[in-house]
mmCIF file with all atom_site columns, C-alpha atoms in Angstrom:
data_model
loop_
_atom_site.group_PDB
_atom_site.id
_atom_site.type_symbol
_atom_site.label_atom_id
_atom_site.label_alt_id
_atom_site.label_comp_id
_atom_site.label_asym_id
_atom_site.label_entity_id
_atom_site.label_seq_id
_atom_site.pdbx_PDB_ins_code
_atom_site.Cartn_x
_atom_site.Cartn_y
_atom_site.Cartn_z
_atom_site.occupancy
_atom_site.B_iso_or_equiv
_atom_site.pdbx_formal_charge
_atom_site.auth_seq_id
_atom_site.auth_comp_id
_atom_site.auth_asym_id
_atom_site.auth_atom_id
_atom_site.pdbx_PDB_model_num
ATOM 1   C CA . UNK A 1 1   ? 0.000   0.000  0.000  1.00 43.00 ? 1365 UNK A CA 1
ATOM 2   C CA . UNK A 1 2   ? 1.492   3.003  -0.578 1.00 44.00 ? 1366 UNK A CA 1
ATOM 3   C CA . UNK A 1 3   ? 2.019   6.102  1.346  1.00 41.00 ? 1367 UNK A CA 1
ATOM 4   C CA . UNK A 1 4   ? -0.400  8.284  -0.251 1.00 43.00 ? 1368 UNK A CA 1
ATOM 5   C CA . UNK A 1 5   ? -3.253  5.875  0.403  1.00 43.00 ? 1369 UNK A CA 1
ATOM 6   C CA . UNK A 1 6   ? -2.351  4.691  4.086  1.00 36.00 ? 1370 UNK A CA 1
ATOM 7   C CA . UNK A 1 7   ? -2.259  8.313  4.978  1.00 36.00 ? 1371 UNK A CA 1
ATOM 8   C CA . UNK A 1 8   ? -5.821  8.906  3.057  1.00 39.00 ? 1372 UNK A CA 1
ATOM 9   C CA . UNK A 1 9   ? -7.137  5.972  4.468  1.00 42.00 ? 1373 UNK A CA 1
ATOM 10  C CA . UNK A 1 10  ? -5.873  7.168  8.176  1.00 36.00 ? 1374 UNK A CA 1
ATOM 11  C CA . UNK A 1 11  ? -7.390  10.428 7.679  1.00 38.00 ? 1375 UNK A CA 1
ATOM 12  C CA . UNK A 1 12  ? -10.922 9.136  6.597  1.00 40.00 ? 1376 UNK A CA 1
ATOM 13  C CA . UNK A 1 13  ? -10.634 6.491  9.971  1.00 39.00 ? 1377 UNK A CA 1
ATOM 14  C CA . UNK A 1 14  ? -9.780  9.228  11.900 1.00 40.00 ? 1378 UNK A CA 1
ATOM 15  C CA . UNK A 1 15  ? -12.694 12.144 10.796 1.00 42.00 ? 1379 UNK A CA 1
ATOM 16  C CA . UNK A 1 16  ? -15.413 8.770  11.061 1.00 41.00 ? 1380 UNK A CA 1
ATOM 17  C CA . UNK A 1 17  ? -13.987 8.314  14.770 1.00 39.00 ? 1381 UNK A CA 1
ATOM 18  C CA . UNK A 1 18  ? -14.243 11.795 15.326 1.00 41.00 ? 1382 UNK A CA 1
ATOM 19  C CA . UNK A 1 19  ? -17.664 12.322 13.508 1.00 38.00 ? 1383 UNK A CA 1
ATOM 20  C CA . UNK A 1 20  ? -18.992 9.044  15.401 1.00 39.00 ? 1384 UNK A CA 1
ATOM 21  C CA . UNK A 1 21  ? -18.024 10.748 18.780 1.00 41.00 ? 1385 UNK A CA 1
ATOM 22  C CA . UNK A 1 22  ? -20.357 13.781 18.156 1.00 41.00 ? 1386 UNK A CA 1
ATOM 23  C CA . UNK A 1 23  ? -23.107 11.931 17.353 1.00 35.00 ? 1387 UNK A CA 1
ATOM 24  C CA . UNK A 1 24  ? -26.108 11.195 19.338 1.00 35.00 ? 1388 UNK A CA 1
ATOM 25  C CA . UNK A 1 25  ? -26.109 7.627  20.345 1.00 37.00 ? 1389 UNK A CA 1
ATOM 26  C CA . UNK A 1 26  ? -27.069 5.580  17.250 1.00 34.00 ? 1390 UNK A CA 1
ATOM 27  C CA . UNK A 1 27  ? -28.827 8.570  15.452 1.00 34.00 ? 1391 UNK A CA 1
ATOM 28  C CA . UNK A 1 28  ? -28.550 8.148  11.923 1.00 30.00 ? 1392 UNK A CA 1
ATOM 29  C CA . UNK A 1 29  ? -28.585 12.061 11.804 1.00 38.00 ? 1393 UNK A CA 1
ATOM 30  C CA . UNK A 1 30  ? -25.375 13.720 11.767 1.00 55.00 ? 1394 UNK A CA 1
ATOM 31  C CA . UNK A 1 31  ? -24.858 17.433 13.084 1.00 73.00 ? 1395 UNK A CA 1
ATOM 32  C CA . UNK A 1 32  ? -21.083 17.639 12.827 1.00 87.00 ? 1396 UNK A CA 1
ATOM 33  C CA . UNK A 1 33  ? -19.477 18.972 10.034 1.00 90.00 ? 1397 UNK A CA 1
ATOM 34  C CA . UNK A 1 34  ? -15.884 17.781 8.665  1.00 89.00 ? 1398 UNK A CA 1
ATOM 35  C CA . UNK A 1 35  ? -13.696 18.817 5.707  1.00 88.00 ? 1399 UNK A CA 1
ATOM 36  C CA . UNK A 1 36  ? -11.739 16.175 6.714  1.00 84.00 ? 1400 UNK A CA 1
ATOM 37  C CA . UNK A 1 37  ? -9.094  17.886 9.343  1.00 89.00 ? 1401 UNK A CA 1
ATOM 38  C CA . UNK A 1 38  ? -11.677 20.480 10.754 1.00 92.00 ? 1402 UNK A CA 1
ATOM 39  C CA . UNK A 1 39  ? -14.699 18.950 12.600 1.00 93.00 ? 1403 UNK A CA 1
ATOM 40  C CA . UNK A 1 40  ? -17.477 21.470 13.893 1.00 95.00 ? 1404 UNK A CA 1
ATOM 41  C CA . UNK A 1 41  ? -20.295 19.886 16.082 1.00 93.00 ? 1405 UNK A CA 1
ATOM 42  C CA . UNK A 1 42  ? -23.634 21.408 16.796 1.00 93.00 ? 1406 UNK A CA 1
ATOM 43  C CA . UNK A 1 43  ? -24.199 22.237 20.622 1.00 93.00 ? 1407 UNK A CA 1
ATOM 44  C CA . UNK A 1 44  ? -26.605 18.914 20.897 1.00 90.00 ? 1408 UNK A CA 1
ATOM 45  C CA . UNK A 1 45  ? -23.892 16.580 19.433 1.00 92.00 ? 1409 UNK A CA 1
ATOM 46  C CA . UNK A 1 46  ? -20.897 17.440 21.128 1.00 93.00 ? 1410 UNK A CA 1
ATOM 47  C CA . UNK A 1 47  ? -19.555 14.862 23.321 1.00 90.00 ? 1411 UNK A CA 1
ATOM 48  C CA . UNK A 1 48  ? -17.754 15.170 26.630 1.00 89.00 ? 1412 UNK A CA 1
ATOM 49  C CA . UNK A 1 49  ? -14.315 16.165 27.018 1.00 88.00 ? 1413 UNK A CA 1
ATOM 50  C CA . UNK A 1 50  ? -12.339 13.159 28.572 1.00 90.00 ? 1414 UNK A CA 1
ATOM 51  C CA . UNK A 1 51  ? -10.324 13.607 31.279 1.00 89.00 ? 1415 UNK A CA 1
ATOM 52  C CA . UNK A 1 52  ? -7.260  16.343 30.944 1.00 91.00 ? 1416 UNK A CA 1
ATOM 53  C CA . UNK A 1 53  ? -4.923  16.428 33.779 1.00 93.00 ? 1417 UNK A CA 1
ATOM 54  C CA . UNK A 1 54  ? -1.133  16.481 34.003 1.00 94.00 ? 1418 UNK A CA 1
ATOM 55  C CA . UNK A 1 55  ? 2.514   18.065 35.204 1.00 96.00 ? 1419 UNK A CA 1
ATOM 56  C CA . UNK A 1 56  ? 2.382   21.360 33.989 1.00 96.00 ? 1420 UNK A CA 1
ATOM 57  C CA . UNK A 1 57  ? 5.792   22.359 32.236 1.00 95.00 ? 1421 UNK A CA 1
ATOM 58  C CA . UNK A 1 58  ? 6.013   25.414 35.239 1.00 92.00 ? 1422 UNK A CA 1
ATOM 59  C CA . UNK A 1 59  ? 5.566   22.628 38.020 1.00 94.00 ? 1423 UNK A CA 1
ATOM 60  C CA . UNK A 1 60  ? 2.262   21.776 39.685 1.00 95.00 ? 1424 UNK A CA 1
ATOM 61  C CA . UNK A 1 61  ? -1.179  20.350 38.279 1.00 96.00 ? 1425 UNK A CA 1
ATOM 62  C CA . UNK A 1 62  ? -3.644  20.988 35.958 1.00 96.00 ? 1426 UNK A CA 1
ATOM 63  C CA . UNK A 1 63  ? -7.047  19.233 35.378 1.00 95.00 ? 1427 UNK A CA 1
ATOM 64  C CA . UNK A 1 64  ? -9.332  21.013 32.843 1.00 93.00 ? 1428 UNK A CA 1
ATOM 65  C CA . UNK A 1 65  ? -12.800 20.266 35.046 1.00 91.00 ? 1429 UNK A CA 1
ATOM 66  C CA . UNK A 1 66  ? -11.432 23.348 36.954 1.00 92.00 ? 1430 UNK A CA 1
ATOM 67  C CA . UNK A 1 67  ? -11.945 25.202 33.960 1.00 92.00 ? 1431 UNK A CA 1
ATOM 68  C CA . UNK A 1 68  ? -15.706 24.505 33.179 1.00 91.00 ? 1432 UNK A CA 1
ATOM 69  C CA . UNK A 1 69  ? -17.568 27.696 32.413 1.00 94.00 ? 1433 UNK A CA 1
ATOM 70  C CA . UNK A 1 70  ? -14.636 28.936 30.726 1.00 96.00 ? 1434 UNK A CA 1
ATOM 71  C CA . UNK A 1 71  ? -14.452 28.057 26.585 1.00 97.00 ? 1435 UNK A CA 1
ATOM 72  C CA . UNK A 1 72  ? -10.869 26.103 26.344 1.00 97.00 ? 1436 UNK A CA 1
ATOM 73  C CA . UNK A 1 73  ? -8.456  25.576 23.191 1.00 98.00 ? 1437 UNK A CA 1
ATOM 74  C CA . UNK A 1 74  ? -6.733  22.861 23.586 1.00 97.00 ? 1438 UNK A CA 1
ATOM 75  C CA . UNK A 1 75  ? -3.719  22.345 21.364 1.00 97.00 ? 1439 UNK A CA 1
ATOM 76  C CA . UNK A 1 76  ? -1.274  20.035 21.078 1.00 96.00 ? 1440 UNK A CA 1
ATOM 77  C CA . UNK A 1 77  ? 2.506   20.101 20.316 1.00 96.00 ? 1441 UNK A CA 1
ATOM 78  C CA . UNK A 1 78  ? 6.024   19.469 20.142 1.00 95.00 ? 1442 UNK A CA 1
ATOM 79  C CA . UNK A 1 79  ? 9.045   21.523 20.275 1.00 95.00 ? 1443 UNK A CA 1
ATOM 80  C CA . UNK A 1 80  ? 10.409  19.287 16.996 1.00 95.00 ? 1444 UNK A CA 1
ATOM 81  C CA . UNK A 1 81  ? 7.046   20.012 14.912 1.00 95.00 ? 1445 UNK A CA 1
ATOM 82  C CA . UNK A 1 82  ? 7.958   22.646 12.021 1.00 95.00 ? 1446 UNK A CA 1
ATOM 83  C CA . UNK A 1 83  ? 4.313   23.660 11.722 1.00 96.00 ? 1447 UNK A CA 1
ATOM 84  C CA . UNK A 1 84  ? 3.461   23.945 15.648 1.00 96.00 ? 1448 UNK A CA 1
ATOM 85  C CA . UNK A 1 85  ? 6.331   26.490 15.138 1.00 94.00 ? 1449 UNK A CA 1
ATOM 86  C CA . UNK A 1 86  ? 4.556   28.688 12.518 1.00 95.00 ? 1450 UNK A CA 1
ATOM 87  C CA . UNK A 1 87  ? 1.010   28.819 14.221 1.00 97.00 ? 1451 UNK A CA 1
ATOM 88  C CA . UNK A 1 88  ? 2.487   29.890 17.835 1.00 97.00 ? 1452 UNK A CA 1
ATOM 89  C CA . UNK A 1 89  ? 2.327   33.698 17.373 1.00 97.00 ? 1453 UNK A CA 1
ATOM 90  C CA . UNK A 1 90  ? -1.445  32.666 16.032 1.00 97.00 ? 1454 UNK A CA 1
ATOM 91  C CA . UNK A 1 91  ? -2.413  30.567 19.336 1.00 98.00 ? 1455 UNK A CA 1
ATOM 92  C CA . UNK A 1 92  ? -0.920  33.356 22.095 1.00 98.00 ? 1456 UNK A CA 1
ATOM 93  C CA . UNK A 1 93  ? -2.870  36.541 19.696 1.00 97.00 ? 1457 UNK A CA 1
ATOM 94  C CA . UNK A 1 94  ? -5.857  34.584 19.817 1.00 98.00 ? 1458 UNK A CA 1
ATOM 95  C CA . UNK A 1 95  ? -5.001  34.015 23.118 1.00 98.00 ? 1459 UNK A CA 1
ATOM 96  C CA . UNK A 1 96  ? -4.757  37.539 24.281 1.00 98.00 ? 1460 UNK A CA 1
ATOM 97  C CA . UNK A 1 97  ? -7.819  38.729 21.931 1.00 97.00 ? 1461 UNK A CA 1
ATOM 98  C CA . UNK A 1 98  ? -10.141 36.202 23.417 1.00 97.00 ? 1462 UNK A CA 1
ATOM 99  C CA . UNK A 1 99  ? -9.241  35.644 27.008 1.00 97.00 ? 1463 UNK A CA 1
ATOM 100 C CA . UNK A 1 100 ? -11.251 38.414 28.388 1.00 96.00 ? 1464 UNK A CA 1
ATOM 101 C CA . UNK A 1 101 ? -14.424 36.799 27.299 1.00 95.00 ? 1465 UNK A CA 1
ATOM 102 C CA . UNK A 1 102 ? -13.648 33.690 29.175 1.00 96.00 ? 1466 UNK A CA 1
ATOM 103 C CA . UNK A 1 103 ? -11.485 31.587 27.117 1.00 98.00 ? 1467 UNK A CA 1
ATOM 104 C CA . UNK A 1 104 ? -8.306  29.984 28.357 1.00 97.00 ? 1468 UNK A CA 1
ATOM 105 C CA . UNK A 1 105 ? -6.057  27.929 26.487 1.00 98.00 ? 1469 UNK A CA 1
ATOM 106 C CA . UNK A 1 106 ? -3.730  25.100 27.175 1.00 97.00 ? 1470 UNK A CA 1
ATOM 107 C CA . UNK A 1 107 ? -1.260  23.885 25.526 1.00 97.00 ? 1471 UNK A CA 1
ATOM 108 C CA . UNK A 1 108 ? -0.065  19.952 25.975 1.00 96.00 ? 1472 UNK A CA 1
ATOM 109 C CA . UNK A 1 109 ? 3.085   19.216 24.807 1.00 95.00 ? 1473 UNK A CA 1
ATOM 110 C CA . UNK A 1 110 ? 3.724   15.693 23.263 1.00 94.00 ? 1474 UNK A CA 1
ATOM 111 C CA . UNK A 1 111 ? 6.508   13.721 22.162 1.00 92.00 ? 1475 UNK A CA 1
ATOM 112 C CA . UNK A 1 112 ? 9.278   15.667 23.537 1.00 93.00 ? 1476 UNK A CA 1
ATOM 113 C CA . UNK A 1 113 ? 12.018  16.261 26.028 1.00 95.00 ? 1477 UNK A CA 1
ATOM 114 C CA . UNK A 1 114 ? 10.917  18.432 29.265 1.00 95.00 ? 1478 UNK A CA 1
ATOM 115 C CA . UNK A 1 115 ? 13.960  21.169 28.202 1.00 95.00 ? 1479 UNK A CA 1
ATOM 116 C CA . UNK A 1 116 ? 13.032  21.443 24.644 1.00 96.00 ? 1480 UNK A CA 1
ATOM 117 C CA . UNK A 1 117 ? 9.690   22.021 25.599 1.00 96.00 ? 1481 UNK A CA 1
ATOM 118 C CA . UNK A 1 118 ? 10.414  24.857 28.057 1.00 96.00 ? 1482 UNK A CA 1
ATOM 119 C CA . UNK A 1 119 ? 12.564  26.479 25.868 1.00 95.00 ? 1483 UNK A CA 1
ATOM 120 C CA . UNK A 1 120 ? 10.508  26.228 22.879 1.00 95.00 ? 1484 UNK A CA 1
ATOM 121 C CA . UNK A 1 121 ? 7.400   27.798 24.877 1.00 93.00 ? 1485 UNK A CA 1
ATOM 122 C CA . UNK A 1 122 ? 9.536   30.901 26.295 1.00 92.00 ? 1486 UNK A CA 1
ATOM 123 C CA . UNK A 1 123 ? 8.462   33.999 24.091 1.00 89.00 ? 1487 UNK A CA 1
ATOM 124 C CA . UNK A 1 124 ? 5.921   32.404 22.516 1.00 92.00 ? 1488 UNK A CA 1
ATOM 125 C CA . UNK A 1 125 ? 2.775   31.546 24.807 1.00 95.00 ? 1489 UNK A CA 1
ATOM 126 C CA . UNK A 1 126 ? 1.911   32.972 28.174 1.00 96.00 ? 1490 UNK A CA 1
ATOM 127 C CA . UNK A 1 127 ? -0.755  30.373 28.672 1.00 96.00 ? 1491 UNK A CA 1
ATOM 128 C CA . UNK A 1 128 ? -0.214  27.268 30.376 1.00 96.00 ? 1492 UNK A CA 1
ATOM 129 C CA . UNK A 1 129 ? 0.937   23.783 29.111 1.00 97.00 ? 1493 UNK A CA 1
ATOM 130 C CA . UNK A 1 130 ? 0.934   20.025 30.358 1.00 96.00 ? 1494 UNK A CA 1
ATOM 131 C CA . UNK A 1 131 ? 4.340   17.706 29.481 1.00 96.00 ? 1495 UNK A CA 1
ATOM 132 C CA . UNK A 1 132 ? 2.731   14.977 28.347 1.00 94.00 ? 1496 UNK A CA 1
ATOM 133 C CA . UNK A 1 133 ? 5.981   12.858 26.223 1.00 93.00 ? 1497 UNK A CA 1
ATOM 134 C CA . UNK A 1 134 ? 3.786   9.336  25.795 1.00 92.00 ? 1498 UNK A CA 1
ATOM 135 C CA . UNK A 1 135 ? 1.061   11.644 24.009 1.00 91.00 ? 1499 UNK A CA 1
ATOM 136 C CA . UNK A 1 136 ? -1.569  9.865  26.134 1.00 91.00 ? 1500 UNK A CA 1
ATOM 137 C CA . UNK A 1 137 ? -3.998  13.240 26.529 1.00 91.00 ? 1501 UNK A CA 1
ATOM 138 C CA . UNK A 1 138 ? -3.747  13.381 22.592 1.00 88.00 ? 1502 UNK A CA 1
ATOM 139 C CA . UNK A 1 139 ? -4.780  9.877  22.665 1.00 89.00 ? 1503 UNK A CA 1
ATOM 140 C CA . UNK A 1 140 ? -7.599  10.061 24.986 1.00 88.00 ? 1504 UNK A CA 1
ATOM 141 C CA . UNK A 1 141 ? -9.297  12.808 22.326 1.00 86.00 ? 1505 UNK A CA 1
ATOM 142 C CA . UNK A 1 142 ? -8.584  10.366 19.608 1.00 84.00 ? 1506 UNK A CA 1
ATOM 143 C CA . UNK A 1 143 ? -5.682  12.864 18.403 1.00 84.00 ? 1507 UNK A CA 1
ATOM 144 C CA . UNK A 1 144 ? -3.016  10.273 16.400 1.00 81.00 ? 1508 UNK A CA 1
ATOM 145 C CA . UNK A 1 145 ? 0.417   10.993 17.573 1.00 74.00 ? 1509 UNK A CA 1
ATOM 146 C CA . UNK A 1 146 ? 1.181   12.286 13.508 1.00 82.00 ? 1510 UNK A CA 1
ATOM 147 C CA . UNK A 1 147 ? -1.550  14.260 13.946 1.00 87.00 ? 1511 UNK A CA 1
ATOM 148 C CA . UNK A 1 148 ? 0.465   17.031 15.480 1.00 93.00 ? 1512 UNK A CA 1
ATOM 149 C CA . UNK A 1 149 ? 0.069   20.068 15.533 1.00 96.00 ? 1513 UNK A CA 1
ATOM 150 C CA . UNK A 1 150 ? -4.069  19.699 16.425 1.00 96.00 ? 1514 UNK A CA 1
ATOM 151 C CA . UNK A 1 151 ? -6.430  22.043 18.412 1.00 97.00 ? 1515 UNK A CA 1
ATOM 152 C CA . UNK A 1 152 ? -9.561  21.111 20.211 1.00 96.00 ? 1516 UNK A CA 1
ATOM 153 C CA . UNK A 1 153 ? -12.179 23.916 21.364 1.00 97.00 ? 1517 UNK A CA 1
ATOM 154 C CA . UNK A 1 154 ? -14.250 22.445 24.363 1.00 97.00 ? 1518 UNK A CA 1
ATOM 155 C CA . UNK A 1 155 ? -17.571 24.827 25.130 1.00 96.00 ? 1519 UNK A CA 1
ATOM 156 C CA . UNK A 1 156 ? -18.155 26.361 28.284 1.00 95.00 ? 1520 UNK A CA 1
ATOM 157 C CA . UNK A 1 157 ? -19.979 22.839 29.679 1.00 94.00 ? 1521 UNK A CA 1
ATOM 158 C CA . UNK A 1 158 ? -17.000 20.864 28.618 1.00 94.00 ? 1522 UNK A CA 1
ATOM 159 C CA . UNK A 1 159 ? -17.897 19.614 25.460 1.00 95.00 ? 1523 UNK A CA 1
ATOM 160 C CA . UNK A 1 160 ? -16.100 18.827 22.494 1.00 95.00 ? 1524 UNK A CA 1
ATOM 161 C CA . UNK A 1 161 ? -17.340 21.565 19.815 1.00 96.00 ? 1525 UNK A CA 1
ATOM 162 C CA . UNK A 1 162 ? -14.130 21.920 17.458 1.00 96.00 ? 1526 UNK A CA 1
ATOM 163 C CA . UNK A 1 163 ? -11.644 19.871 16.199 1.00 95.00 ? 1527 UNK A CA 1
ATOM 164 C CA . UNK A 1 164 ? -9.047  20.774 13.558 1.00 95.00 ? 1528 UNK A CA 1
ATOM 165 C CA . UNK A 1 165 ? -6.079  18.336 13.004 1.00 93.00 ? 1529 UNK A CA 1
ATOM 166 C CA . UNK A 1 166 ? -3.189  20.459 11.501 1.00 94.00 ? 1530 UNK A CA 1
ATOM 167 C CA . UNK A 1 167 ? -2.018  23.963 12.092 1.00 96.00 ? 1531 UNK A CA 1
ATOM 168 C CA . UNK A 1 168 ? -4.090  26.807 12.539 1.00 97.00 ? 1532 UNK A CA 1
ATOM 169 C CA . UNK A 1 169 ? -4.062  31.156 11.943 1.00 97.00 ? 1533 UNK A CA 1
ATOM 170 C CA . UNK A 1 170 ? -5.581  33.572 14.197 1.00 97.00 ? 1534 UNK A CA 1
ATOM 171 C CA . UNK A 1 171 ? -7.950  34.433 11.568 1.00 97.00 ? 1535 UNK A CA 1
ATOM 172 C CA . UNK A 1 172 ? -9.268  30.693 11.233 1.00 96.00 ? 1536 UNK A CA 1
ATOM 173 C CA . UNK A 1 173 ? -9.302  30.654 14.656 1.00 97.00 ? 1537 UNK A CA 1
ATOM 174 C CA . UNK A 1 174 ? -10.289 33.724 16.658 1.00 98.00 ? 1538 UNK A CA 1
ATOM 175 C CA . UNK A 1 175 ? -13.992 33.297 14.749 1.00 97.00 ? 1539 UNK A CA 1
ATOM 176 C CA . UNK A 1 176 ? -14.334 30.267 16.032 1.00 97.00 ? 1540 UNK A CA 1
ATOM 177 C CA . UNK A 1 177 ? -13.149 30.592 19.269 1.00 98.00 ? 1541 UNK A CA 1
ATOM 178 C CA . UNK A 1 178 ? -15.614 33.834 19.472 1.00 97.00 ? 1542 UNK A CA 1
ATOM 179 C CA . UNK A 1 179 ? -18.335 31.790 18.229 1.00 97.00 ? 1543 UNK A CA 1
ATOM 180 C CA . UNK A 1 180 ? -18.418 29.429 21.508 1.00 97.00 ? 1544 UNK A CA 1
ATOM 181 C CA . UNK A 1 181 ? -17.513 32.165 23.753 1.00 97.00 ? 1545 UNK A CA 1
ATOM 182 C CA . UNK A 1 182 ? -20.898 33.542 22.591 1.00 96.00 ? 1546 UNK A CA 1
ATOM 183 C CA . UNK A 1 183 ? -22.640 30.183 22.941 1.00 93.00 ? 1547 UNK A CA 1
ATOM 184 C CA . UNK A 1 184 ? -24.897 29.626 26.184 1.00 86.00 ? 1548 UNK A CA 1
ATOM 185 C CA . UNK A 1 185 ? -24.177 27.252 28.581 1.00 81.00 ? 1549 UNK A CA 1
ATOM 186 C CA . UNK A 1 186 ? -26.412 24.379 28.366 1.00 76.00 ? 1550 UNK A CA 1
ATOM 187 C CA . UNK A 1 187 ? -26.129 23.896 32.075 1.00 62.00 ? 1551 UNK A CA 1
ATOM 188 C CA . UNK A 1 188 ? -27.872 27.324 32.377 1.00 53.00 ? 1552 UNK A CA 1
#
């Protein structure tokens, strides 16, 4: 098989996983929307976020339930990943433009040493980020360890409304981002 297809064939396994998780159970009736490496559910087909805790790269804990009420961007990267390189300045202005409206972002940093991964976040993002080196938070959002860079918007109940597998801008994502921050809670 060659390369071209295992990676299309990868891709299309991973958006069905992805689609399948924002469905209702068994519902024929899809509400999320995928071009492939950008999936967008509807508020009533969002699943839960699974469980994102870890060493913070600054020492101490983080656990994203502490966060609920708050819209979070999760993204994931690696010191060693050319294109997490290019969308940093993107993730820290959305970060800034955004955070006032409740939005916090986290970054989790996979497959990499602890000092590379300090050093690579210095000057670049303000906001916090878990060492995670065996990728398993990637993992437990069904986020391939090739699949890096990838960032995952979570609403304000916890829910998984945005995923987008491969680098992002500020002006793909600040829209978005606004667009959930503006979203009621359901739990209201």
């Amino acid at each position: 098989m060659t390369t071209r297809r295992w990676t299309a064939g990868l891709l299309a396994t991973v958006a069905a996983v992805a689609l399948a998780g924002c469905s209702s159970g068994g519902s024929e009736e899809k509400s999320c929307a995928s071009d492939g490496l950008t999936i967008t559910c509807a508020p009533d087909q969002r699943s839960k976020t699974p469980k994102v805790t870890g060493e913070l790269l600054t020492g101490g804990q983080y656990d994203v339930s502490q966060a609920r009420g708050q819209v979070v961007v999760v993204n994931f990267w690696g010191s060693w990943c050319a294109p997490c390189r290019a969308e940093a300045d993107d993730l820290e202005t959305t970060y800034q433009a955004t955070k006032a409206s409740g939005v916090a972002f986290l970054g989790v940093n996979v497959q990499d040493s602890k000092d590379k991964a300090i050093a690579f976040e210095q000057g670049r993002a303000t906001y916090p980020s878990i060492f995670d080196p065996s990728s398993r938070q990637a993992l437990n959002f069904d986020i391939p360890p090739n699949t890096t860079p990838a960032t995952v918007v979570l609403d304000r109940d916890g829910r998984i409304a945005v995923v987008i597998r491969r680098a992002v801008t500020q002006d793909e994502l600040k829209p978005i981002v606004e667009r959930i921050a503006a979203e009621k809670p359901a739990s209201n």
